[in-house]
Short mmCIF file of C-alpha atoms in Angstrom, two decimals:
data_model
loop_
_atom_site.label_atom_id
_atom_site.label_comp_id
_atom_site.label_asym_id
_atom_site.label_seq_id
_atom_site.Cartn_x
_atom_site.Cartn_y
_atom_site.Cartn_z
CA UNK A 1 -8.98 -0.46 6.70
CA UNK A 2 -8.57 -1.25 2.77
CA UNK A 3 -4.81 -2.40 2.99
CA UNK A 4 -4.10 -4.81 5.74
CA UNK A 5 -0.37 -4.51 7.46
CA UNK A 6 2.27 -6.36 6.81
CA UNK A 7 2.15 -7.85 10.70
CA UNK A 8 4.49 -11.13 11.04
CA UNK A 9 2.13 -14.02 11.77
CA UNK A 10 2.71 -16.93 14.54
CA UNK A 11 4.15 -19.55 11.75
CA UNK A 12 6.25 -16.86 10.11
CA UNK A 13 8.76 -14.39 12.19
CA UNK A 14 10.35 -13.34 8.66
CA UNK A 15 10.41 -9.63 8.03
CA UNK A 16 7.67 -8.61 5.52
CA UNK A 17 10.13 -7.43 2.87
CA UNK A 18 10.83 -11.37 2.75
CA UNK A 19 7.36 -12.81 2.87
CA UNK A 20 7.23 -12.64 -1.26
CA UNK A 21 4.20 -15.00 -1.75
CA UNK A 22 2.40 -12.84 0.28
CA UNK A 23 3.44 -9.70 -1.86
CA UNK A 24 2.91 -11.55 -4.87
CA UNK A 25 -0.56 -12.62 -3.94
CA UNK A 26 -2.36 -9.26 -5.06
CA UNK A 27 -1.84 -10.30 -8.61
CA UNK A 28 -4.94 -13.01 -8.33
CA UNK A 29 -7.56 -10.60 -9.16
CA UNK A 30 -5.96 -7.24 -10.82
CA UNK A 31 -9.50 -5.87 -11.85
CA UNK A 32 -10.57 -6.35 -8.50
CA UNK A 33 -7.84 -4.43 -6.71
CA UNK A 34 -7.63 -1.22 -8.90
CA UNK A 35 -11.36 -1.31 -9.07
CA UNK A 36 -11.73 -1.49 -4.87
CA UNK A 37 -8.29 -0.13 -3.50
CA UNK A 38 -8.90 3.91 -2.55
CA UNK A 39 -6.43 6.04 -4.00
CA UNK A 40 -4.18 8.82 -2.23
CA UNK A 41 -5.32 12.64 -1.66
CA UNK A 42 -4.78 14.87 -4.51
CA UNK A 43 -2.66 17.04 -1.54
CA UNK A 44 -0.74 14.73 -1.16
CA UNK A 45 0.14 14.14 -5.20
CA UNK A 46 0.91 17.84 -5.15
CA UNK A 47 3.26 18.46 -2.13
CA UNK A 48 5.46 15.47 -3.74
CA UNK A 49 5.55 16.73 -7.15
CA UNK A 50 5.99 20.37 -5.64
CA UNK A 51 9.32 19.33 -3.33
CA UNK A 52 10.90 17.55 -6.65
CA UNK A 53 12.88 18.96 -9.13
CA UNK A 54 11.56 17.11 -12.40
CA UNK A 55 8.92 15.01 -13.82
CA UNK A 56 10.86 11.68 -13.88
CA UNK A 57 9.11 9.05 -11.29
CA UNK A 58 10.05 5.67 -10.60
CA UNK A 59 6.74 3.91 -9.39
CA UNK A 60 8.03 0.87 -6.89
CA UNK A 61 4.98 -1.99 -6.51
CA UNK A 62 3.01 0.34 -8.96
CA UNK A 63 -0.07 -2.55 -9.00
CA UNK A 64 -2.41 -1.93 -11.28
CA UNK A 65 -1.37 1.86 -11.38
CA UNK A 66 -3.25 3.31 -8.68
CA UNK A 67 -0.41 6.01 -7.27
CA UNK A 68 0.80 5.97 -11.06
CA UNK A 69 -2.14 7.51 -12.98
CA UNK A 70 -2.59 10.43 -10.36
CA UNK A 71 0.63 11.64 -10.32
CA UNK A 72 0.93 11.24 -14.54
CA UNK A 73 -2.56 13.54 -13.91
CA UNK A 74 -0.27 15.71 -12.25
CA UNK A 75 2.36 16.06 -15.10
CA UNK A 76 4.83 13.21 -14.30
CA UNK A 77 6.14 10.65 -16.13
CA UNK A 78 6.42 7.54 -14.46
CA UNK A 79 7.90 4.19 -15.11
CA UNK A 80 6.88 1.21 -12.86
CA UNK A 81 8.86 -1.49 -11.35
CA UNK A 82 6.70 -4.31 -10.19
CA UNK A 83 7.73 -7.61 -8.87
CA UNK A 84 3.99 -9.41 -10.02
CA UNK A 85 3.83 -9.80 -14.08
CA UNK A 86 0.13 -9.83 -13.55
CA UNK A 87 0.23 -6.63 -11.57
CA UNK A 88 2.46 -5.24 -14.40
CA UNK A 89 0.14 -5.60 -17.45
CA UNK A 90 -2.26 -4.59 -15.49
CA UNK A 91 -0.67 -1.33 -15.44
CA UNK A 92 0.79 -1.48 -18.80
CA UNK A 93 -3.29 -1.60 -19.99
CA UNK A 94 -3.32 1.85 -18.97
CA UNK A 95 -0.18 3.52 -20.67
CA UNK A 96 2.47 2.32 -18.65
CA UNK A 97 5.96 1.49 -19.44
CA UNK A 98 6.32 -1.45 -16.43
CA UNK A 99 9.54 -3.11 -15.84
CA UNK A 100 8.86 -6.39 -13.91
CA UNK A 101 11.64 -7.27 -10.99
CA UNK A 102 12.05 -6.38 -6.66
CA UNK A 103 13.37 -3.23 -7.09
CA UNK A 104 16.35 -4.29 -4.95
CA UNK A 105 17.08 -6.16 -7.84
CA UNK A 106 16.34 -3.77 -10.42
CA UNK A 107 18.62 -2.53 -13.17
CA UNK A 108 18.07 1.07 -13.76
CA UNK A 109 20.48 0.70 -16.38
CA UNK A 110 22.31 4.24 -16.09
CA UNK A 111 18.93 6.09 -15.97
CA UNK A 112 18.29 8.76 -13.33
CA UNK A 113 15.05 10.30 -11.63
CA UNK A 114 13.76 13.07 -9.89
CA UNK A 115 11.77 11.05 -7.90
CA UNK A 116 10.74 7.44 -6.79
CA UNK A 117 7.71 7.15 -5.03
CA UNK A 118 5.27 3.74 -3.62
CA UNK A 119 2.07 3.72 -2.60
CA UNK A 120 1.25 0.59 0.16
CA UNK A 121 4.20 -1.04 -1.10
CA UNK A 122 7.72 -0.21 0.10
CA UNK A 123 7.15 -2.35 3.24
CA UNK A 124 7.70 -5.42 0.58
CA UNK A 125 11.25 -3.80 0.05
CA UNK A 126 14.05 -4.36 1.82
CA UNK A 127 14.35 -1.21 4.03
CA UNK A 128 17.64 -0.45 3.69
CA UNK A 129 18.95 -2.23 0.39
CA UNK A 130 15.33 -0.19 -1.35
CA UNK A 131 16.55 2.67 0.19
CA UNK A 132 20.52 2.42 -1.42
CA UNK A 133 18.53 1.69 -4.43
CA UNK A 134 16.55 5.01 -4.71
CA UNK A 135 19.70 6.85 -3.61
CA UNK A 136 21.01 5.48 -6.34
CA UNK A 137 18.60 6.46 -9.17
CA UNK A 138 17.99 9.64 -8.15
CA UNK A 139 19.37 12.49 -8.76
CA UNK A 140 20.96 15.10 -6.40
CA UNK A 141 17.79 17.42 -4.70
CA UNK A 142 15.55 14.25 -5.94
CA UNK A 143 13.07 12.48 -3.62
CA UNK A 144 12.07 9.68 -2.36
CA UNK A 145 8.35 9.53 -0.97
CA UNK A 146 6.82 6.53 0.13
CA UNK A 147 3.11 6.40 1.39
CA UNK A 148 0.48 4.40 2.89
CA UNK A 149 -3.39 4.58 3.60
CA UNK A 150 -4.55 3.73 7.08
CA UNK A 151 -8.23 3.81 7.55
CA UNK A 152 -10.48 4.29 10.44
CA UNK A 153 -13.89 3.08 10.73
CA UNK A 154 -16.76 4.21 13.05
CA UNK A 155 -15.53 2.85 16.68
CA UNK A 156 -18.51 0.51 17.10
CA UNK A 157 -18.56 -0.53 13.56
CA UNK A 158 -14.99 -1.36 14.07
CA UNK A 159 -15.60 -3.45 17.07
CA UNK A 160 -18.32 -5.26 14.91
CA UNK A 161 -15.73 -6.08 12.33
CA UNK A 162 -12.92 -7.32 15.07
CA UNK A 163 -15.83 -9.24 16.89
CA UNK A 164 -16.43 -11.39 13.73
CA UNK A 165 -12.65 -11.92 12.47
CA UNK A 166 -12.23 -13.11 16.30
CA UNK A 167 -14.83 -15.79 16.13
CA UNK A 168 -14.65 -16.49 12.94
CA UNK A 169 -10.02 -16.43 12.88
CA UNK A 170 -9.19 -15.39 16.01
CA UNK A 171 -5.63 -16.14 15.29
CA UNK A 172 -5.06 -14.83 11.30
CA UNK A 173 -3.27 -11.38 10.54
CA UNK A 174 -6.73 -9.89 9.92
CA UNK A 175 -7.90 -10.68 13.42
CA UNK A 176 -5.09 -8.94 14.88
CA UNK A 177 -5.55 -5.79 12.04
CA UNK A 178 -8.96 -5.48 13.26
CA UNK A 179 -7.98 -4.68 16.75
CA UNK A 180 -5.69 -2.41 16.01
CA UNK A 181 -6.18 -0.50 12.63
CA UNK A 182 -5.44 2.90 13.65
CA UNK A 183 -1.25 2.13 13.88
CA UNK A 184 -1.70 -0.90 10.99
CA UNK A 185 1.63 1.11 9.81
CA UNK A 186 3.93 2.55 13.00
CA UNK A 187 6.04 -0.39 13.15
CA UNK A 188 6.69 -0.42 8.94
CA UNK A 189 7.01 3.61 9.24
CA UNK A 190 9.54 3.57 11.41
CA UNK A 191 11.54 0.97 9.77
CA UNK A 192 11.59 3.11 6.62
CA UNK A 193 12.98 5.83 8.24
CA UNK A 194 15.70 3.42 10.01
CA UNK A 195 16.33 2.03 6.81
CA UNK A 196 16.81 5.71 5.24
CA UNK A 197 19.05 6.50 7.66
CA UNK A 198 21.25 3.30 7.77
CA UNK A 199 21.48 3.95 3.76
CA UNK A 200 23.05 6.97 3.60
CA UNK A 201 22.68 9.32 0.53
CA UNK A 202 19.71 11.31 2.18
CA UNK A 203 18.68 13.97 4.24
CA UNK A 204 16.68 13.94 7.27
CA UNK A 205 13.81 11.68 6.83
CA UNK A 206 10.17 13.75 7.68
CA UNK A 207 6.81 12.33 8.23
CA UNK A 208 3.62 14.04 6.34
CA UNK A 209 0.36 13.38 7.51
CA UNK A 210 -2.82 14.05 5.27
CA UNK A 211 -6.42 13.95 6.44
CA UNK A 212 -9.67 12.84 4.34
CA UNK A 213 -12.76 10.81 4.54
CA UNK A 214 -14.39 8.33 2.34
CA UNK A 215 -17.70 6.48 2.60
CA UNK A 216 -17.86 3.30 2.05
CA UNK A 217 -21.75 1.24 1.22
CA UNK A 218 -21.70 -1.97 2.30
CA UNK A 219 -20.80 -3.67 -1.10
CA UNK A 220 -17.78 -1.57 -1.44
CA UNK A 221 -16.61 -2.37 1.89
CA UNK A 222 -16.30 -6.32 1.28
CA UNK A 223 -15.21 -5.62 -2.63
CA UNK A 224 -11.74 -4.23 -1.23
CA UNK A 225 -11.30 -6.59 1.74
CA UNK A 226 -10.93 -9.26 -0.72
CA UNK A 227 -7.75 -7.85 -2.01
CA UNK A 228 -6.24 -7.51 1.51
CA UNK A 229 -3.33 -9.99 2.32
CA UNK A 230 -4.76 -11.54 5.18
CA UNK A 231 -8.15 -12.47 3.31
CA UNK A 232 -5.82 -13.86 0.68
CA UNK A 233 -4.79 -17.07 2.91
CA UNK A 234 -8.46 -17.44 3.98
CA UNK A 235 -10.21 -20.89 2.28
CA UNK A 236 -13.51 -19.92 0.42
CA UNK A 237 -15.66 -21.45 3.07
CA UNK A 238 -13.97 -19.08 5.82
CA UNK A 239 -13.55 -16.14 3.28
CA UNK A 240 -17.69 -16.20 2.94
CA UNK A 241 -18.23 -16.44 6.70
CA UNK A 242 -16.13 -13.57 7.31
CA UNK A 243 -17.72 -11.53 4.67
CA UNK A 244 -21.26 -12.64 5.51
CA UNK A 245 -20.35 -11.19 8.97
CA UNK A 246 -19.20 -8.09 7.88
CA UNK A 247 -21.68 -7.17 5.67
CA UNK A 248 -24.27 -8.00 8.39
CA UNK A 249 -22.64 -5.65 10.45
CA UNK A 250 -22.38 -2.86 7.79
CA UNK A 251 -26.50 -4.05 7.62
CA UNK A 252 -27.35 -3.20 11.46
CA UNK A 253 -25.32 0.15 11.14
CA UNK A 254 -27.40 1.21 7.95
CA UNK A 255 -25.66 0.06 5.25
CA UNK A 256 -22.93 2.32 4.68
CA UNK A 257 -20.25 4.43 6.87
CA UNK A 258 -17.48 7.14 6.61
CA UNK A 259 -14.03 5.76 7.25
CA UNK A 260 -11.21 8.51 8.11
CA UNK A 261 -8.08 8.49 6.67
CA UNK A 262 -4.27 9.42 7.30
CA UNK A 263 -2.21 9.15 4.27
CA UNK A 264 1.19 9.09 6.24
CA UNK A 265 4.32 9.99 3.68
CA UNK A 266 7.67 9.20 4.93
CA UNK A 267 10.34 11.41 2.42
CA UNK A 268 13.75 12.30 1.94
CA UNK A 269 16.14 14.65 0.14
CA UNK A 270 18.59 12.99 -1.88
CA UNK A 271 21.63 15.05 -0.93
#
């Protein structure tokens, strides 16, 4: 549950890709975010650097540097493009070279990559235009490899959660994420691979799944759902009643709980 989908919302049928003050909104609290947000299974780190053919990553949305200082664990050298400033230096605090811009609009300037990669991000990016873009910068055999967290909590714990973003915002983006956590990302997933496809410049797009398990304690829980989007357009006063609810919840069921992941990558050969 960490990373709330980018759902359209009753007041706003735009596509996510062009709901930029809500992808810009993460930048509020960058400590926050790279200190709550989970980061990606080392498997999955290795099976992208493994299928491309050189160390040269283009980070899209890389935050606060989350995805970024794995795969630079990993051997890679990566250069972010980030459309939030704050998100940027952020990064930039921890060694990396951050150019700020949509990477639709980005100016690679000539350079080419063996890779370009985001982590919860690429469903801010235009599916098709970010897709000519990475065809673009990489080179022939590269990859592109974009990848998102969906969480599971406990079933009854997660009917706890939805029963308290109903009364409390029974009509926000949250309240709806609640209910239906376990395919937060179908609808963006397939739209990547659409937008691969309609693109050109790539193989076959496949769909990697990878498996793991976290445990969250109560505190850590509400630390990261402050950084989601939908929480983001909550007031304080409706922020704390959410959050009060939540953590009684997390209370009753003992004060922490194991929340199973998919890491889902969607990839593609550059041919």
């Amino acid at each position: 549950m960490p990373t709330l989908p980018p759902e359209r919302t009753s007041s706003d049928q735009r596509e996510s890709h062009q709901a930029r003050e809500l992808a810009e909104s993460f930048g509020s609290d960058p400590e926050r975010y790279d200190r709550a947000r989970p980061s990606y299974p080392a498997a999955m780190v290795d099976a992208i650097v493994a299928a491309s053919p050189g160390p040269e990553i283009v980070d899209v949305g890389i935050g606060t540097g989350i995805a970024a200082r794995q795969f630079r664990a990993a051997g890679c050298r990566v250069l972010g493009v980030e459309v939030d400033a704050r998100m940027g230096e952020w990064a930039r605090k921890h060694g990396f070279e951050v150019e700020v811009s949509a990477f639709e609009a980005w100016d690679p300037a000539g350079r080419i990559f063996d890779a370009v990669i985001a982590g919860q991000t690429w469903h801010w990016v235009d599916p098709v235009a970010g897709a000519a873009k990475a065809a673009e910068v990489l080179r022939p055999g590269g990859r592109l490899a974009v990848f998102w967290n969906a969480g599971q909590p406990p079933t009854d714990l997660a009917q706890a959660f939805a029963a308290v973003y109903q009364r409390v915002v029974p009509d926000s983006l949250a309240a709806r994420w609640a209910s239906a956590a376990a395919t937060a990302y179908s609808t963006p997933i397939t739209k990547v691979i659409e937008g691969i496809q309609a693109a050109g410049g790539f193989g076959e797009p496949e769909q990697w799944n990878f498996d793991w398990e976290r445990i969250y304690t109560r505190d850590e829980w509400l630390d990261q759902l402050t950084t989601t989007g939908g929480h983001a357009q909550f007031s304080s006063a409706t922020q704390e009643e959410v959050l009060e609810g939540i953590g009684a919840a997390i209370d009753a069921a003992g004060g922490s709980f194991t929340v199973r992941f998919t890491t889902t990558v969607v990839t593609a050969l550059r041919i």
